[in-house]
Structure formats: structure tokens, C-alpha cells
Amino acid sequence: NIRIRHGKDTTRGNDKESATMISADALDNQPVTTSGSYGATAGDDKTNGKSEEGTYQDGNGGGEYASIDGSVRYGSGRRNKKIVAAIVLLAIVAGVVGFYQFRNCDEGNSGTNSSAPKSTTPTADSAAQAAAIADSDLPMSKTGKLKLFDSTNRFVMEDYDARSTFSSFLPGVAGFFGKPVWAFYVNRGQGISTFGTESKDFPLLEFNPANKAYQLTPFIGFRSFIRGTRVAEDNDSALSAAESTSFDVEPFSPRRSRNLDDPEDDPSKPKRVLYVGTNEMEIQEIDGVNGVSTSVQYIILPEEDFGSLVRRTKIQNIGSTPLELSVLDGLAKIEPAGGPLEGMLKSMGRTLEGWFGVYQVDPKSLTMPFYKMSTEPSDAAKVKIEEHGHYCLSFLETPDKASTLLPIVYDTNKVFGHD
């Protein structure tokens, strides 16, 4: 049982109305009010010249809780009838206005309405994207929707980076004599959010809890940058202006993620799919606008006496003309070996950079970098030289000749600048 009234703003000494105030007072002609804030203050009642203390329960003297008598009558019958009549009148007016607007929309007269929905006419980009999806090898059902499992019994999640966030561990299947890697992935960016050896104290990619991993993985995790140029066939003299354009694109970037809650979301954005197997995780992006399909697969290196994460990136030309590519692909940030680093990376990560070092097996090729600290950072008089290290190797798979190691760009400033 509550009363609602407007009272005088006693805090500023003027007669303007304060915020609506609610009181649980049971009196009929002497309602007790509170100020617009969530505190109990004194209210000024002009109707009877009295000022009473604004409390939750008034009249019990000791401030203890007292139940409100439900038989108390609030106001006169005439006043209640006027309020009911006003409410009924407002309801009738609102119904008439709503019916009028609905009739105008139904008759198709909403052309002058600024809030009318945009045209849904398919564009050339959306048509190209739809054609690329139709020609892909996605596990489609007879109804045109993606199946929950593909032909190898892997779980399939469509538009994974637009779904509700989730996280999981990459299965550490390394064989009978192998050593598993401690890896953690999320459905954002390119999946892997952290990995390392033994535990989160020995990371190659810094550990972050799930709520931070959802935000950071697309930026400090694995990333791919592709520059493509359409070229003419050997028997063609030239391409059209539309076909000869170059493009720069970052697959799996959050800037091109779908928004499933927006009915006007751009249908020309790439289609992204996540596959989860018993010992692997794979993501795929189909970009029909640029004619490129990119897939990234993660597994644990089996049957070796050291732990290693294997990442395989596949870029396929799904366009109608030949394509030349320049690709920069890999981990955006890697931590060196130097003892248990989890706590120090969180509290003094900038200071630790003074111990960081990258050593090359062959300084001329820059294909085998070795990441380690000069010494293990610790608050002790004894200095321990760090001998262990982290490594990464990259090579291009070709069907017609032996694979060769690719050079590694280990300085992030060369890629992202000093920001």
C-alpha cells in the first residue's frame, strides 16, 4: 500500500517539483514523503501545516517494522472515479492513434516515414557471397541449413564469432610417447587464446581468464593479413577494371563479424564456421566478395619428446580468375622462456621486456628464432642463466617440390608500429 505525491524541494528552497516520491504511510490526509534521492529526509506538507519525519514506517515510535493495515481507505470515492475516468480516456486515445498508424503501414503509405525499413534488394556483393556459400563444401542439410556434425563427426558451429561466448581446452592428444600442450581456445578471433607448457605459469601466449580472452584473442592471438591481386590468364590480354583490382583483408577480424541480432545486418560479410573434433579445432571463413576461402586448423604435435602446437593455414582461391597473394600469418605476440612468468606478466610486464631476447640459429635466413630471457627474473642474490627457449618454425606446403622454411618477423613494431 503506497501513496505517490509531489512535494516541495526543501533542499534548494524553491517551489519546483522534485522527483516522484513514494511513501508507505497509511494516513489519508498526511502522507509522509521522501526526497528524490534514496535517503529518508523531512517533507513539507502544505495541506495541514505540519512537517513530519520521512521514515519507511511512521507512527510506531521506535522505528521498528509495523505492518500496514490493509483496510485503510485512500482518498475519497469522487477522486478515485476521476482518476479512473482519466486513465480510461488515455487508453482510448492511445488505441485510436495506434490503429491509425497500423492502418497507414498496412496500406503501404509508409514511404514518407523516416523509420521505414531499408530496401532488401540484394547487392552484387551479397549475391557473390551467397554464391560462394552455395559452392562451398560446407555440410549442408536438405533444408539448406548447416548440419550439427560434418562427415568426420566434428561438431559444427555456424557464425561462431557472433554467438554467445564459450571457451574450452584443446584436446591434448599427443600419442603414447608424446607430450601434450596446455592450450585454451574461445569462439572469438582465430580461436587459440593461450597455450604453453606444464601450466599457465609457462606460457608461449600469455594466459588470460575467459572474460578477457574474449576481448583480446582477436588482437594478440593468431592473425592473418592477406593482400591479393587478380591477374590475367596466360591466354588473356587483360582483365576488366572490376576484376583487376587488388584487396587487403584480415580473415576472422572482428570488424567483419556478423550481427545476428540486427535484421539489417550486411549479408555480404564472410561466412565463418567452427569445427571441433576429438583432437583438433578448425575455423573457416568464406569470403565471396574477394573470392578467398581461409581455414585454420590446430592440433598437438604427436609422438615427440617435446610439446608443440601445430597450426595449419589453408588459403583457397574461390574466384573465377587467377590470384596472386602476399600473406603475413602467425602469432601476434609470443612470450620467451624464463621460469614461471604468469604473475610477473600481469604485474610488471613492461619491466620484464628488459630481459627479453630473440636469438637466431642462422642470422642470415631469420627462419629459426629462439625466444628466451637472458636470466630468470627473481628477487634473489643468485643469478640463474636461462638456457631453455621457445621456438617457432613456418614452411609452405607445395605438392610439387620440397618445403622450405619461411622467414619469421619477430619484431612486432615492424608489423603494428610503435602503438
Tab-separated table of C-alpha atoms in Angstrom:
chain	number	residue	atom	x	y	z
A	1	ASN	CA	0.000	0.000	0.000
A	2	ILE	CA	1.775	3.146	-1.180
A	3	ARG	CA	0.979	6.796	-1.858
A	4	ILE	CA	2.567	8.818	-4.656
A	5	ARG	CA	2.700	12.610	-4.481
A	6	HIS	CA	4.919	15.501	-5.491
A	7	GLY	CA	6.457	17.513	-2.671
A	8	LYS	CA	8.398	20.717	-2.253
A	9	ASP	CA	12.153	20.620	-2.845
A	10	THR	CA	13.312	21.674	0.613
A	11	THR	CA	16.989	21.254	-0.251
A	12	ARG	CA	17.031	24.254	-2.628
A	13	GLY	CA	14.395	26.450	-1.045
A	14	ASN	CA	12.141	26.857	-4.084
A	15	ASP	CA	8.733	25.606	-5.082
A	16	LYS	CA	9.681	23.456	-8.053
A	17	GLU	CA	8.631	19.827	-8.040
A	18	SER	CA	11.170	17.212	-7.072
A	19	ALA	CA	11.258	13.669	-8.353
A	20	THR	CA	8.262	11.427	-7.742
A	21	MET	CA	8.398	10.221	-4.165
A	22	ILE	CA	6.896	7.060	-2.697
A	23	SER	CA	5.783	6.644	0.875
A	24	ALA	CA	4.353	3.635	2.700
A	25	ASP	CA	2.371	5.821	5.113
A	26	ALA	CA	-1.150	4.677	5.980
A	27	LEU	CA	-2.624	8.092	6.822
A	28	ASP	CA	-5.198	9.570	4.500
A	29	ASN	CA	-4.580	13.309	4.699
A	30	GLN	CA	-0.988	13.401	5.967
A	31	PRO	CA	1.178	11.455	3.536
A	32	VAL	CA	4.834	11.197	4.513
A	33	THR	CA	7.223	11.726	1.576
A	34	THR	CA	10.891	11.154	0.877
A	35	SER	CA	13.198	13.257	-1.249
A	36	GLY	CA	14.194	12.395	-4.795
A	37	SER	CA	17.351	10.595	-3.582
A	38	TYR	CA	17.383	7.214	-1.874
A	39	GLY	CA	17.589	8.699	1.587
A	40	ALA	CA	14.964	9.492	4.213
A	41	THR	CA	14.605	13.279	4.717
A	42	ALA	CA	11.967	15.634	6.066
A	43	GLY	CA	8.994	16.538	3.878
A	44	ASP	CA	6.967	19.758	3.950
A	45	ASP	CA	3.159	19.214	3.866
A	46	LYS	CA	1.273	22.401	2.952
A	47	THR	CA	-2.133	20.858	3.400
A	48	ASN	CA	-2.093	20.839	7.186
A	49	GLY	CA	0.897	22.974	8.158
A	50	LYS	CA	2.755	20.012	9.730
A	51	SER	CA	6.182	18.607	8.926
A	52	GLU	CA	6.815	15.010	9.808
A	53	GLU	CA	9.933	12.853	9.665
A	54	GLY	CA	10.148	10.789	6.470
A	55	THR	CA	10.631	7.191	7.563
A	56	TYR	CA	9.728	3.865	5.997
A	57	GLN	CA	7.201	3.080	8.709
A	58	ASP	CA	5.785	6.053	10.585
A	59	GLY	CA	3.864	6.182	13.843
A	60	ASN	CA	5.375	3.202	15.679
A	61	GLY	CA	7.765	5.407	17.656
A	62	GLY	CA	10.696	3.001	17.864
A	63	GLY	CA	11.468	2.728	14.165
A	64	GLU	CA	10.670	-0.995	14.114
A	65	TYR	CA	8.751	-2.626	11.291
A	66	ALA	CA	4.965	-2.457	11.591
A	67	SER	CA	2.564	-3.976	9.086
A	68	ILE	CA	0.255	-1.645	7.187
A	69	ASP	CA	-3.449	-2.018	7.791
A	70	GLY	CA	-4.946	-3.135	4.521
A	71	SER	CA	-8.391	-1.786	5.480
A	72	VAL	CA	-7.301	1.843	5.359
A	73	ARG	CA	-9.254	3.874	2.803
A	74	TYR	CA	-7.198	6.014	0.433
A	75	GLY	CA	-8.914	9.232	-0.688
A	76	SER	CA	-12.487	9.951	-1.487
A	77	GLY	CA	-14.616	7.977	-3.900
A	78	ARG	CA	-15.129	11.009	-6.160
A	79	ARG	CA	-11.404	11.482	-6.603
A	80	ASN	CA	-10.877	7.816	-7.396
A	81	LYS	CA	-13.610	7.958	-10.031
A	82	LYS	CA	-11.903	10.950	-11.712
A	83	ILE	CA	-8.594	9.099	-11.824
A	84	VAL	CA	-10.222	6.001	-13.335
A	85	ALA	CA	-12.002	8.100	-15.953
A	86	ALA	CA	-8.755	9.826	-16.925
A	87	ILE	CA	-6.965	6.511	-17.315
A	88	VAL	CA	-9.770	5.108	-19.479
A	89	LEU	CA	-9.700	8.222	-21.689
A	90	LEU	CA	-5.941	7.968	-22.194
A	91	ALA	CA	-6.275	4.284	-23.103
A	92	ILE	CA	-8.915	5.087	-25.736
A	93	VAL	CA	-6.765	7.852	-27.279
A	94	ALA	CA	-3.698	5.574	-27.387
A	95	GLY	CA	-5.737	2.823	-29.052
A	96	VAL	CA	-7.067	5.177	-31.748
A	97	VAL	CA	-3.570	6.537	-32.532
A	98	GLY	CA	-2.085	3.031	-32.682
A	99	PHE	CA	-4.843	1.792	-35.006
A	100	TYR	CA	-4.344	4.799	-37.298
A	101	GLN	CA	-0.585	4.176	-37.618
A	102	PHE	CA	-1.124	0.460	-38.196
A	103	ARG	CA	-3.646	1.199	-40.944
A	104	ASN	CA	-1.228	3.571	-42.690
A	105	CYS	CA	1.555	0.953	-42.610
A	106	ASP	CA	-0.827	-1.724	-43.836
A	107	GLU	CA	-1.885	0.403	-46.795
A	108	GLY	CA	1.756	0.901	-47.828
A	109	ASN	CA	1.801	4.640	-47.061
A	110	SER	CA	4.986	4.418	-45.010
A	111	GLY	CA	7.170	5.783	-47.805
A	112	THR	CA	7.465	9.144	-46.076
A	113	ASN	CA	8.209	7.580	-42.720
A	114	SER	CA	11.885	8.047	-41.762
A	115	SER	CA	11.863	4.827	-39.761
A	116	ALA	CA	10.742	2.629	-42.639
A	117	PRO	CA	12.889	-0.477	-43.178
A	118	LYS	CA	15.673	-0.303	-45.706
A	119	SER	CA	15.389	-1.963	-49.072
A	120	THR	CA	16.268	-5.648	-49.046
A	121	THR	CA	17.279	-5.748	-52.723
A	122	PRO	CA	20.357	-7.994	-52.955
A	123	THR	CA	23.567	-6.223	-53.976
A	124	ALA	CA	26.366	-7.617	-56.128
A	125	ASP	CA	28.476	-8.302	-53.025
A	126	SER	CA	25.703	-10.159	-51.210
A	127	ALA	CA	24.960	-12.175	-54.348
A	128	ALA	CA	28.651	-13.105	-54.658
A	129	GLN	CA	28.733	-14.139	-51.004
A	130	ALA	CA	25.606	-16.293	-51.388
A	131	ALA	CA	27.071	-17.975	-54.477
A	132	ALA	CA	30.346	-18.715	-52.660
A	133	ILE	CA	28.490	-20.362	-49.785
A	134	ALA	CA	26.399	-22.436	-52.186
A	135	ASP	CA	29.530	-23.660	-53.999
A	136	SER	CA	31.453	-24.431	-50.796
A	137	ASP	CA	31.949	-27.808	-49.141
A	138	LEU	CA	30.029	-26.842	-46.010
A	139	PRO	CA	27.976	-29.711	-44.509
A	140	MET	CA	24.547	-28.532	-45.646
A	141	SER	CA	21.296	-30.349	-44.914
A	142	LYS	CA	18.400	-30.779	-47.324
A	143	THR	CA	16.691	-27.738	-45.785
A	144	GLY	CA	19.651	-25.507	-46.677
A	145	LYS	CA	20.954	-25.191	-43.115
A	146	LEU	CA	24.282	-26.356	-41.751
A	147	LYS	CA	24.346	-29.744	-40.078
A	148	LEU	CA	25.437	-30.071	-36.457
A	149	PHE	CA	28.157	-32.567	-37.449
A	150	ASP	CA	30.241	-32.913	-40.595
A	151	SER	CA	31.345	-36.081	-42.416
A	152	THR	CA	34.182	-36.701	-39.901
A	153	ASN	CA	31.797	-36.339	-36.945
A	154	ARG	CA	33.135	-32.949	-35.916
A	155	PHE	CA	30.767	-30.521	-34.202
A	156	VAL	CA	29.859	-27.571	-36.455
A	157	MET	CA	29.004	-24.052	-35.246
A	158	GLU	CA	27.838	-21.545	-37.862
A	159	ASP	CA	28.759	-17.854	-37.385
A	160	TYR	CA	30.728	-18.889	-34.306
A	161	ASP	CA	32.109	-15.411	-33.535
A	162	ALA	CA	28.579	-13.941	-33.491
A	163	ARG	CA	27.231	-16.490	-30.999
A	164	SER	CA	27.296	-16.360	-27.218
A	165	THR	CA	30.819	-16.660	-25.886
A	166	PHE	CA	32.196	-20.018	-24.787
A	167	SER	CA	35.639	-21.443	-24.012
A	168	SER	CA	37.268	-24.864	-23.890
A	169	PHE	CA	40.582	-26.733	-23.833
A	170	LEU	CA	42.159	-28.047	-26.997
A	171	PRO	CA	42.391	-31.836	-26.520
A	172	GLY	CA	45.979	-32.715	-25.620
A	173	VAL	CA	46.226	-35.863	-27.740
A	174	ALA	CA	49.970	-36.311	-28.355
A	175	GLY	CA	50.298	-40.079	-28.673
A	176	PHE	CA	51.718	-42.649	-26.274
A	177	PHE	CA	55.244	-41.148	-26.201
A	178	GLY	CA	54.315	-37.534	-26.953
A	179	LYS	CA	53.964	-34.548	-24.665
A	180	PRO	CA	50.711	-32.569	-24.777
A	181	VAL	CA	50.486	-28.793	-24.863
A	182	TRP	CA	48.393	-26.782	-22.438
A	183	ALA	CA	46.061	-24.897	-24.853
A	184	PHE	CA	42.858	-22.913	-24.355
A	185	TYR	CA	40.503	-21.598	-27.077
A	186	VAL	CA	37.426	-19.370	-27.359
A	187	ASN	CA	34.912	-18.639	-30.126
A	188	ARG	CA	36.449	-15.271	-30.976
A	189	GLY	CA	39.144	-14.289	-33.459
A	190	GLN	CA	41.178	-17.287	-34.598
A	191	GLY	CA	40.322	-19.392	-31.581
A	192	ILE	CA	43.505	-20.067	-29.567
A	193	SER	CA	43.660	-17.585	-26.690
A	194	THR	CA	46.599	-19.064	-24.731
A	195	PHE	CA	48.937	-22.032	-24.811
A	196	GLY	CA	52.134	-23.153	-23.164
A	197	THR	CA	53.886	-25.999	-21.377
A	198	GLU	CA	53.108	-27.533	-17.991
A	199	SER	CA	50.687	-24.816	-16.788
A	200	LYS	CA	49.725	-21.177	-17.204
A	201	ASP	CA	52.996	-20.199	-15.433
A	202	PHE	CA	54.977	-21.201	-18.558
A	203	PRO	CA	53.093	-19.612	-21.466
A	204	LEU	CA	54.029	-19.089	-25.089
A	205	LEU	CA	50.887	-16.967	-25.375
A	206	GLU	CA	50.006	-15.224	-22.106
A	207	PHE	CA	47.147	-16.731	-20.148
A	208	ASN	CA	44.013	-14.608	-19.657
A	209	PRO	CA	40.766	-15.556	-17.952
A	210	ALA	CA	37.805	-16.177	-20.230
A	211	ASN	CA	36.203	-12.728	-19.842
A	212	LYS	CA	39.423	-11.051	-21.031
A	213	ALA	CA	40.256	-13.717	-23.593
A	214	TYR	CA	37.017	-12.970	-25.462
A	215	GLN	CA	38.215	-9.369	-25.970
A	216	LEU	CA	41.965	-9.874	-26.507
A	217	THR	CA	42.181	-13.025	-28.637
A	218	PRO	CA	41.376	-11.314	-31.981
A	219	PHE	CA	44.226	-8.832	-31.403
A	220	ILE	CA	47.098	-10.576	-29.550
A	221	GLY	CA	46.399	-14.134	-30.699
A	222	PHE	CA	46.925	-15.625	-34.154
A	223	ARG	CA	46.248	-13.238	-37.031
A	224	SER	CA	46.388	-13.330	-40.823
A	225	PHE	CA	46.870	-10.481	-43.298
A	226	ILE	CA	46.299	-11.109	-46.997
A	227	ARG	CA	46.962	-8.877	-49.984
A	228	GLY	CA	45.519	-10.285	-53.187
A	229	THR	CA	45.659	-9.208	-56.825
A	230	ARG	CA	43.660	-10.730	-59.657
A	231	VAL	CA	45.850	-11.453	-62.680
A	232	ALA	CA	45.100	-12.353	-66.271
A	233	GLU	CA	45.224	-15.868	-67.662
A	234	ASP	CA	48.092	-16.748	-69.969
A	235	ASN	CA	45.799	-16.525	-72.969
A	236	ASP	CA	44.024	-13.369	-71.827
A	237	SER	CA	45.400	-9.992	-72.714
A	238	ALA	CA	43.831	-8.114	-69.841
A	239	LEU	CA	41.202	-8.205	-67.155
A	240	SER	CA	38.286	-5.845	-66.744
A	241	ALA	CA	38.598	-2.951	-64.303
A	242	ALA	CA	36.448	-4.776	-61.742
A	243	GLU	CA	38.478	-7.987	-61.998
A	244	SER	CA	41.942	-6.376	-61.832
A	245	THR	CA	41.505	-4.619	-58.505
A	246	SER	CA	43.639	-5.569	-55.506
A	247	PHE	CA	42.389	-6.034	-51.976
A	248	ASP	CA	43.757	-6.120	-48.433
A	249	VAL	CA	41.850	-8.257	-45.962
A	250	GLU	CA	42.287	-9.789	-42.497
A	251	PRO	CA	40.355	-13.057	-42.228
A	252	PHE	CA	38.484	-13.630	-38.955
A	253	SER	CA	38.779	-9.960	-37.999
A	254	PRO	CA	36.029	-8.759	-35.608
A	255	ARG	CA	35.463	-5.756	-37.865
A	256	ARG	CA	33.717	-8.053	-40.361
A	257	SER	CA	31.798	-10.205	-37.882
A	258	ARG	CA	28.077	-10.731	-38.383
A	259	ASN	CA	25.474	-9.240	-36.056
A	260	LEU	CA	22.704	-11.830	-35.852
A	261	ASP	CA	20.516	-9.557	-33.711
A	262	ASP	CA	20.402	-6.857	-36.396
A	263	PRO	CA	17.733	-7.514	-39.068
A	264	GLU	CA	19.634	-5.155	-41.405
A	265	ASP	CA	22.991	-6.870	-40.983
A	266	ASP	CA	25.112	-6.835	-44.143
A	267	PRO	CA	24.663	-10.230	-45.853
A	268	SER	CA	27.871	-9.732	-47.847
A	269	LYS	CA	30.032	-10.285	-44.755
A	270	PRO	CA	32.050	-13.527	-44.747
A	271	LYS	CA	30.590	-16.801	-43.551
A	272	ARG	CA	32.531	-18.192	-40.562
A	273	VAL	CA	32.283	-21.747	-39.265
A	274	LEU	CA	33.892	-23.525	-36.297
A	275	TYR	CA	34.668	-27.258	-36.267
A	276	VAL	CA	35.517	-29.127	-33.047
A	277	GLY	CA	36.889	-32.671	-33.267
A	278	THR	CA	38.187	-35.147	-30.739
A	279	ASN	CA	41.789	-33.975	-31.185
A	280	GLU	CA	41.541	-30.799	-33.263
A	281	MET	CA	39.855	-27.454	-33.704
A	282	GLU	CA	39.355	-25.715	-37.039
A	283	ILE	CA	37.859	-22.419	-38.206
A	284	GLN	CA	36.837	-21.457	-41.733
A	285	GLU	CA	35.958	-18.160	-43.421
A	286	ILE	CA	34.331	-17.972	-46.843
A	287	ASP	CA	34.758	-14.517	-48.397
A	288	GLY	CA	32.758	-14.478	-51.614
A	289	VAL	CA	33.314	-10.754	-52.221
A	290	ASN	CA	37.110	-11.132	-52.538
A	291	GLY	CA	36.958	-14.743	-53.748
A	292	VAL	CA	39.081	-16.190	-50.923
A	293	SER	CA	38.403	-19.040	-48.507
A	294	THR	CA	40.645	-19.290	-45.421
A	295	SER	CA	40.764	-22.143	-42.934
A	296	VAL	CA	42.952	-22.594	-39.850
A	297	GLN	CA	43.401	-25.950	-38.098
A	298	TYR	CA	45.032	-26.630	-34.713
A	299	ILE	CA	46.401	-29.953	-33.471
A	300	ILE	CA	49.034	-31.125	-30.958
A	301	LEU	CA	52.276	-32.477	-32.419
A	302	PRO	CA	52.172	-36.231	-31.668
A	303	GLU	CA	54.862	-38.733	-30.714
A	304	GLU	CA	57.648	-36.259	-29.894
A	305	ASP	CA	59.622	-35.762	-26.658
A	306	PHE	CA	58.680	-32.057	-26.590
A	307	GLY	CA	55.314	-30.323	-26.665
A	308	SER	CA	54.303	-28.295	-29.715
A	309	LEU	CA	51.167	-26.716	-31.132
A	310	VAL	CA	50.716	-27.216	-34.877
A	311	ARG	CA	48.749	-24.605	-36.813
A	312	ARG	CA	47.897	-25.199	-40.449
A	313	THR	CA	46.541	-22.321	-42.549
A	314	LYS	CA	44.907	-23.031	-45.909
A	315	ILE	CA	44.079	-20.229	-48.353
A	316	GLN	CA	41.998	-21.155	-51.389
A	317	ASN	CA	41.096	-19.099	-54.443
A	318	ILE	CA	37.349	-19.476	-54.976
A	319	GLY	CA	37.172	-16.721	-57.591
A	320	SER	CA	36.951	-17.159	-61.351
A	321	THR	CA	40.387	-15.651	-62.170
A	322	PRO	CA	43.959	-16.393	-61.005
A	323	LEU	CA	45.029	-14.737	-57.779
A	324	GLU	CA	48.434	-13.577	-56.534
A	325	LEU	CA	48.819	-13.452	-52.762
A	326	SER	CA	51.109	-11.814	-50.241
A	327	VAL	CA	50.485	-13.266	-46.785
A	328	LEU	CA	51.611	-12.361	-43.263
A	329	ASP	CA	50.373	-15.051	-40.906
A	330	GLY	CA	51.159	-16.160	-37.351
A	331	LEU	CA	51.123	-15.289	-33.670
A	332	ALA	CA	50.916	-11.562	-32.918
A	333	LYS	CA	52.750	-11.856	-29.574
A	334	ILE	CA	54.900	-14.639	-28.114
A	335	GLU	CA	56.392	-14.881	-24.633
A	336	PRO	CA	60.000	-16.066	-24.116
A	337	ALA	CA	61.142	-18.783	-21.741
A	338	GLY	CA	62.253	-17.535	-18.339
A	339	GLY	CA	60.786	-19.532	-15.487
A	340	PRO	CA	57.280	-19.078	-14.060
A	341	LEU	CA	56.065	-15.793	-15.569
A	342	GLU	CA	52.298	-15.685	-15.008
A	343	GLY	CA	52.328	-13.334	-12.013
A	344	MET	CA	55.082	-11.069	-13.343
A	345	LEU	CA	53.459	-10.728	-16.772
A	346	LYS	CA	50.350	-9.381	-15.057
A	347	SER	CA	52.074	-7.058	-12.545
A	348	MET	CA	55.344	-5.966	-14.242
A	349	GLY	CA	55.080	-6.988	-17.890
A	350	ARG	CA	56.796	-3.844	-19.152
A	351	THR	CA	59.777	-4.329	-16.824
A	352	LEU	CA	60.191	-7.923	-17.991
A	353	GLU	CA	60.856	-6.742	-21.527
A	354	GLY	CA	64.353	-5.757	-20.377
A	355	TRP	CA	65.190	-9.486	-20.116
A	356	PHE	CA	63.559	-10.479	-23.420
A	357	GLY	CA	65.750	-11.694	-26.252
A	358	VAL	CA	65.434	-13.330	-29.679
A	359	TYR	CA	68.347	-15.413	-30.911
A	360	GLN	CA	68.714	-16.746	-34.457
A	361	VAL	CA	70.220	-20.100	-35.349
A	362	ASP	CA	71.073	-18.669	-38.757
A	363	PRO	CA	71.184	-14.842	-38.644
A	364	LYS	CA	71.159	-14.668	-42.447
A	365	SER	CA	67.905	-16.545	-43.004
A	366	LEU	CA	65.842	-15.451	-39.940
A	367	THR	CA	63.909	-18.724	-40.201
A	368	MET	CA	64.596	-20.242	-36.749
A	369	PRO	CA	64.125	-17.688	-33.936
A	370	PHE	CA	64.737	-18.729	-30.326
A	371	TYR	CA	62.826	-16.736	-27.689
A	372	LYS	CA	64.283	-16.660	-24.162
A	373	MET	CA	65.316	-14.366	-21.341
A	374	SER	CA	68.939	-13.702	-20.540
A	375	THR	CA	68.373	-14.700	-16.891
A	376	GLU	CA	65.391	-15.756	-14.863
A	377	PRO	CA	63.940	-12.656	-13.162
A	378	SER	CA	63.711	-13.159	-9.415
A	379	ASP	CA	64.256	-11.200	-6.205
A	380	ALA	CA	67.356	-13.121	-5.151
A	381	ALA	CA	71.104	-12.646	-4.991
A	382	LYS	CA	71.698	-15.739	-7.096
A	383	VAL	CA	71.593	-15.215	-10.876
A	384	LYS	CA	70.336	-18.130	-12.965
A	385	ILE	CA	71.222	-18.126	-16.655
A	386	GLU	CA	68.250	-19.159	-18.785
A	387	GLU	CA	69.106	-21.976	-21.187
A	388	HIS	CA	65.620	-23.069	-22.274
A	389	GLY	CA	63.751	-21.263	-25.015
A	390	HIS	CA	60.650	-21.132	-27.169
A	391	TYR	CA	60.774	-21.528	-30.918
A	392	CYS	CA	58.556	-21.270	-33.978
A	393	LEU	CA	59.007	-22.615	-37.488
A	394	SER	CA	56.964	-21.910	-40.603
A	395	PHE	CA	57.025	-23.512	-44.024
A	396	LEU	CA	54.944	-23.549	-47.186
A	397	GLU	CA	53.421	-26.848	-48.276
A	398	THR	CA	53.705	-27.437	-52.012
A	399	PRO	CA	52.740	-30.631	-53.846
A	400	ASP	CA	55.464	-30.446	-56.491
A	401	LYS	CA	58.643	-29.596	-54.560
A	402	ALA	CA	60.236	-29.825	-51.114
A	403	SER	CA	59.061	-27.370	-48.486
A	404	THR	CA	61.403	-24.618	-47.320
A	405	LEU	CA	61.361	-22.618	-44.096
A	406	LEU	CA	59.859	-19.142	-44.289
A	407	PRO	CA	61.397	-16.073	-42.596
A	408	ILE	CA	59.891	-15.052	-39.254
A	409	VAL	CA	59.091	-11.411	-38.415
A	410	TYR	CA	59.806	-11.412	-34.667
A	411	ASP	CA	59.627	-7.630	-34.066
A	412	THR	CA	56.004	-6.582	-33.542
A	413	ASN	CA	56.894	-2.936	-34.261
A	414	LYS	CA	57.628	-3.918	-37.866
A	415	VAL	CA	54.032	-5.103	-38.225
A	416	PHE	CA	51.878	-2.967	-35.944
A	417	GLY	CA	54.097	0.082	-35.407
A	418	HIS	CA	55.024	1.527	-32.012
A	419	ASP	CA	51.365	1.774	-30.914
